Amino acid sequence: GENVEQHPSTLSVQEGDSAVIKCTYSDSASNYFPWYKQELGKRPQLIIDIRSNVGEKKDQRIAVTLNKTAKHFSLHITETQPEDSAVYFCAARTGGGNKLTFGTGTQLKVEL
Amino acid sequence: NAGVTQTPKFQVLKTGQSMTLQCAQDMNHNSMYWYRQDPGMGLRLIYYSASEGTTDKGEVPNGYNVSRLNKREFSLRLESAAPSQTSVYFCASGGQGAIGEAFFGQGTRLTVV
């Protein structure tokens, strides 16, 4: 089955710096890669996603890149702000069975 | 539009008791999921249902059963609760292959004593 690994588990940056979170997946049949943000005590919410036929996608300060050959994808946050502090999860969904598997999460802390 | 609704929000069980977590969505999604969230472990998939009438095991199915009652509802049952099942449980729905995001319910915080 699909296995998604996520690194780092914690990340601390200064306000205004960039943050990068990396994930790898194992199932070559996976074709959809979302990223979720979870604030303390709340439900995960989608912030950006990418499909397997796209290499990069950007939405304001957030971007995701996908390398299908290497089976890894990354989240990039530029000009970080204190409100970016949260836990971020990557995930991969298989095309056939629709199984959605998550990574173990990254606790991002943006310090003033 | 309520999205994904889970009940209850909080529950305390004694070891050996049973209970059912309810989940309903009003977005006409085919796919529904149950996850558990433990510190440092991320969101681990318990069971999922790709469409009405089908269910499949995820990473951690032991001790749980599910029912996809109809397209809207996907319930999770603990037949004999154990302290190791203390966790936050999330139901999610949505997405098909490379299309569409999954939306989460508000979560159920379950404590087994």
Tab-separated table of C-alpha atoms in Angstrom:
chain	number	residue	atom	x	y	z
A	1	GLY	CA	0.000	0.000	0.000
A	2	GLU	CA	0.898	3.664	-0.163
A	3	ASN	CA	3.425	5.031	2.328
A	4	VAL	CA	3.933	8.790	2.707
A	5	GLU	CA	6.936	10.103	4.582
A	6	GLN	CA	7.171	13.737	5.658
A	7	HIS	CA	10.125	15.807	6.885
A	8	PRO	CA	10.925	17.657	9.026
A	9	SER	CA	8.629	16.930	11.953
A	10	THR	CA	9.226	20.408	13.380
A	11	LEU	CA	10.376	23.582	11.660
A	12	SER	CA	11.080	26.950	13.195
A	13	VAL	CA	11.651	30.033	11.025
A	14	GLN	CA	11.868	33.758	11.515
A	15	GLU	CA	9.023	35.895	10.245
A	16	GLY	CA	9.635	36.780	6.618
A	17	ASP	CA	11.811	33.738	5.920
A	18	SER	CA	10.812	30.842	3.675
A	19	ALA	CA	9.754	27.393	4.872
A	20	VAL	CA	10.047	24.133	2.942
A	21	ILE	CA	8.406	20.829	3.859
A	22	LYS	CA	9.201	17.663	1.907
A	23	CYS	CA	7.271	14.437	1.340
A	24	THR	CA	7.943	11.203	-0.468
A	25	TYR	CA	5.426	8.579	-1.575
A	26	SER	CA	5.770	4.963	-2.575
A	27	ASP	CA	2.834	4.104	-4.857
A	28	SER	CA	3.403	5.115	-8.465
A	29	ALA	CA	-0.381	4.920	-8.989
A	30	SER	CA	-0.890	7.978	-6.778
A	31	ASN	CA	-2.071	10.908	-8.872
A	32	TYR	CA	-3.249	13.577	-6.443
A	33	PHE	CA	-1.188	15.321	-3.764
A	34	PRO	CA	-2.920	17.736	-1.387
A	35	TRP	CA	-1.484	19.763	1.469
A	36	TYR	CA	-3.524	20.490	4.587
A	37	LYS	CA	-3.060	23.007	7.380
A	38	GLN	CA	-4.324	22.226	10.866
A	39	GLU	CA	-4.519	24.860	13.551
A	40	LEU	CA	-4.633	23.817	17.187
A	41	GLY	CA	-7.923	22.147	18.079
A	42	LYS	CA	-9.352	22.477	14.573
A	43	ARG	CA	-9.925	20.240	11.585
A	44	PRO	CA	-7.389	19.975	8.746
A	45	GLN	CA	-8.132	22.290	5.828
A	46	LEU	CA	-6.805	22.165	2.287
A	47	ILE	CA	-4.349	24.900	1.366
A	48	ILE	CA	-3.091	23.702	-2.010
A	49	ASP	CA	-3.065	20.563	-4.134
A	50	ILE	CA	-1.345	19.270	-7.257
A	51	ARG	CA	-2.153	16.562	-9.770
A	52	SER	CA	0.344	14.133	-11.228
A	53	ASN	CA	0.311	15.748	-14.657
A	54	VAL	CA	1.557	19.073	-13.222
A	55	GLY	CA	5.072	19.859	-11.977
A	56	GLU	CA	4.433	23.020	-10.021
A	57	LYS	CA	1.537	25.069	-8.723
A	58	LYS	CA	1.526	28.414	-6.963
A	59	ASP	CA	-1.062	30.320	-4.969
A	60	GLN	CA	0.181	33.638	-3.605
A	61	ARG	CA	2.832	32.808	-0.943
A	62	ILE	CA	2.351	29.052	-1.218
A	63	ALA	CA	3.740	26.753	-3.887
A	64	VAL	CA	3.953	23.007	-4.355
A	65	THR	CA	6.358	21.109	-6.598
A	66	LEU	CA	6.079	17.492	-7.711
A	67	ASN	CA	8.771	15.188	-9.044
A	68	LYS	CA	7.003	12.042	-10.262
A	69	THR	CA	10.204	10.275	-11.224
A	70	ALA	CA	11.661	10.627	-7.748
A	71	LYS	CA	8.228	10.306	-6.080
A	72	HIS	CA	8.569	13.372	-3.960
A	73	PHE	CA	6.714	16.634	-3.555
A	74	SER	CA	7.345	19.740	-1.510
A	75	LEU	CA	5.483	22.671	0.015
A	76	HIS	CA	7.114	26.092	-0.124
A	77	ILE	CA	5.866	29.022	1.946
A	78	THR	CA	7.494	32.389	1.290
A	79	GLU	CA	7.430	35.525	3.440
A	80	THR	CA	6.181	33.559	6.432
A	81	GLN	CA	3.870	35.243	8.919
A	82	PRO	CA	2.923	34.321	12.506
A	83	GLU	CA	-0.491	33.114	11.283
A	84	ASP	CA	1.307	30.469	9.216
A	85	SER	CA	2.174	28.700	12.484
A	86	ALA	CA	0.302	25.379	12.432
A	87	VAL	CA	0.724	21.701	11.625
A	88	TYR	CA	1.005	20.921	7.918
A	89	PHE	CA	0.189	17.543	6.396
A	90	CYS	CA	0.979	16.198	2.969
A	91	ALA	CA	-1.079	13.391	1.458
A	92	ALA	CA	-1.243	11.165	-1.602
A	93	ARG	CA	-4.307	9.615	-3.220
A	94	THR	CA	-4.214	6.532	-5.412
A	95	GLY	CA	-6.041	6.783	-8.686
A	96	GLY	CA	-7.836	3.462	-8.660
A	97	GLY	CA	-8.931	2.734	-5.127
A	98	ASN	CA	-9.205	6.370	-4.016
A	99	LYS	CA	-7.236	5.711	-0.850
A	100	LEU	CA	-5.959	8.973	0.726
A	101	THR	CA	-2.820	8.511	2.829
A	102	PHE	CA	-1.294	11.251	4.988
A	103	GLY	CA	2.204	12.007	6.175
A	104	THR	CA	2.995	12.386	9.867
A	105	GLY	CA	2.833	16.182	9.848
A	106	THR	CA	5.197	19.138	10.307
A	107	GLN	CA	4.790	21.577	13.186
A	108	LEU	CA	5.736	24.966	11.732
A	109	LYS	CA	6.496	27.793	14.108
A	110	VAL	CA	7.027	31.302	12.779
A	111	GLU	CA	8.858	33.450	15.299
A	112	LEU	CA	8.718	37.220	15.469
B	1	ASN	CA	-24.413	23.861	3.526
B	2	ALA	CA	-23.213	21.850	6.545
B	3	GLY	CA	-20.393	19.954	4.775
B	4	VAL	CA	-19.223	17.017	6.915
B	5	THR	CA	-20.931	16.544	10.266
B	6	GLN	CA	-19.599	14.230	12.965
B	7	THR	CA	-21.238	13.227	16.218
B	8	PRO	CA	-20.472	13.228	19.064
B	9	LYS	CA	-17.743	15.854	19.582
B	10	PHE	CA	-16.546	14.366	22.855
B	11	GLN	CA	-16.986	10.929	24.411
B	12	VAL	CA	-15.618	9.071	27.401
B	13	LEU	CA	-15.931	5.279	27.402
B	14	LYS	CA	-14.988	2.593	29.849
B	15	THR	CA	-12.825	-0.251	28.624
B	16	GLY	CA	-15.004	-2.857	26.962
B	17	GLN	CA	-17.880	-0.535	26.104
B	18	SER	CA	-19.027	-0.102	22.541
B	19	MET	CA	-20.033	2.949	20.594
B	20	THR	CA	-20.659	4.232	17.086
B	21	LEU	CA	-19.282	7.451	15.669
B	22	GLN	CA	-21.606	8.983	13.125
B	23	CYS	CA	-20.595	10.914	10.010
B	24	ALA	CA	-22.783	12.502	7.366
B	25	GLN	CA	-21.976	14.667	4.352
B	26	ASP	CA	-24.262	16.722	2.171
B	27	MET	CA	-21.884	17.332	-0.751
B	28	ASN	CA	-22.889	14.271	-2.792
B	29	HIS	CA	-19.389	12.797	-2.503
B	30	ASN	CA	-18.672	9.199	-3.394
B	31	SER	CA	-15.584	8.826	-1.186
B	32	MET	CA	-15.613	8.890	2.597
B	33	TYR	CA	-12.853	8.226	5.130
B	34	TRP	CA	-12.208	7.640	8.829
B	35	TYR	CA	-8.897	8.710	10.374
B	36	ARG	CA	-7.476	8.749	13.842
B	37	GLN	CA	-5.018	11.398	14.966
B	38	ASP	CA	-2.483	10.775	17.707
B	39	PRO	CA	0.415	13.067	18.706
B	40	GLY	CA	3.380	12.592	16.388
B	41	MET	CA	1.545	9.987	14.297
B	42	GLY	CA	-0.263	12.192	11.835
B	43	LEU	CA	-3.608	11.156	10.371
B	44	ARG	CA	-3.795	7.400	10.100
B	45	LEU	CA	-6.440	5.879	7.872
B	46	ILE	CA	-8.737	3.414	9.620
B	47	TYR	CA	-11.229	2.587	6.853
B	48	TYR	CA	-12.427	4.204	3.695
B	49	SER	CA	-15.273	3.877	1.248
B	50	ALA	CA	-14.666	4.738	-2.396
B	51	SER	CA	-18.372	4.554	-3.196
B	52	GLU	CA	-21.694	3.572	-1.694
B	53	GLY	CA	-21.700	-0.131	-0.939
B	54	THR	CA	-17.933	-0.556	-0.711
B	55	THR	CA	-15.520	-0.316	2.203
B	56	ASP	CA	-11.800	-1.037	2.486
B	57	LYS	CA	-9.286	-1.291	5.282
B	58	GLY	CA	-6.733	1.416	5.835
B	59	GLU	CA	-3.538	1.300	7.881
B	60	VAL	CA	-5.049	0.684	11.329
B	61	PRO	CA	-8.388	-1.194	11.005
B	62	ASN	CA	-8.047	-3.563	13.963
B	63	GLY	CA	-10.688	-3.008	16.624
B	64	TYR	CA	-12.995	-1.054	14.311
B	65	ASN	CA	-15.852	-1.739	11.938
B	66	VAL	CA	-17.562	0.571	9.470
B	67	SER	CA	-20.851	0.837	7.650
B	68	ARG	CA	-21.548	2.880	4.558
B	69	LEU	CA	-25.249	3.163	5.226
B	70	ASN	CA	-25.968	5.179	2.083
B	71	LYS	CA	-24.165	7.784	0.020
B	72	ARG	CA	-24.412	10.389	2.807
B	73	GLU	CA	-23.486	8.387	5.889
B	74	PHE	CA	-20.387	6.471	6.968
B	75	SER	CA	-20.264	5.246	10.566
B	76	LEU	CA	-17.372	3.880	12.629
B	77	ARG	CA	-18.002	1.345	15.387
B	78	LEU	CA	-15.830	0.326	18.293
B	79	GLU	CA	-17.133	-3.018	19.507
B	80	SER	CA	-15.039	-3.287	22.680
B	81	ALA	CA	-13.165	-0.083	23.417
B	82	ALA	CA	-9.563	-0.224	24.644
B	83	PRO	CA	-7.371	2.538	26.114
B	84	SER	CA	-5.213	2.341	22.946
B	85	GLN	CA	-8.208	3.694	21.036
B	86	THR	CA	-8.067	6.985	22.913
B	87	SER	CA	-7.601	9.461	20.080
B	88	VAL	CA	-9.164	12.183	17.999
B	89	TYR	CA	-11.226	10.733	15.173
B	90	PHE	CA	-11.881	12.576	11.934
B	91	CYS	CA	-14.317	11.727	9.209
B	92	ALA	CA	-13.656	13.128	5.740
B	93	SER	CA	-15.407	13.025	2.403
B	94	GLY	CA	-14.663	13.988	-1.142
B	95	GLY	CA	-12.355	13.512	-4.030
B	96	GLN	CA	-12.102	10.972	-6.768
B	97	GLY	CA	-8.742	10.031	-8.218
B	98	ALA	CA	-6.969	13.210	-9.246
B	99	ILE	CA	-9.999	15.418	-8.840
B	100	GLY	CA	-11.454	17.143	-5.825
B	101	GLU	CA	-10.381	17.839	-2.271
B	102	ALA	CA	-11.370	15.926	0.827
B	103	PHE	CA	-13.278	17.886	3.483
B	104	PHE	CA	-13.002	17.036	7.153
B	105	GLY	CA	-15.566	16.931	9.917
B	106	GLN	CA	-14.869	18.746	13.187
B	107	GLY	CA	-13.509	15.648	14.901
B	108	THR	CA	-14.487	13.462	17.865
B	109	ARG	CA	-12.277	13.398	20.926
B	110	LEU	CA	-12.600	9.920	22.418
B	111	THR	CA	-11.142	8.892	25.748
B	112	VAL	CA	-11.209	5.265	26.879
B	113	VAL	CA	-10.565	4.763	30.585
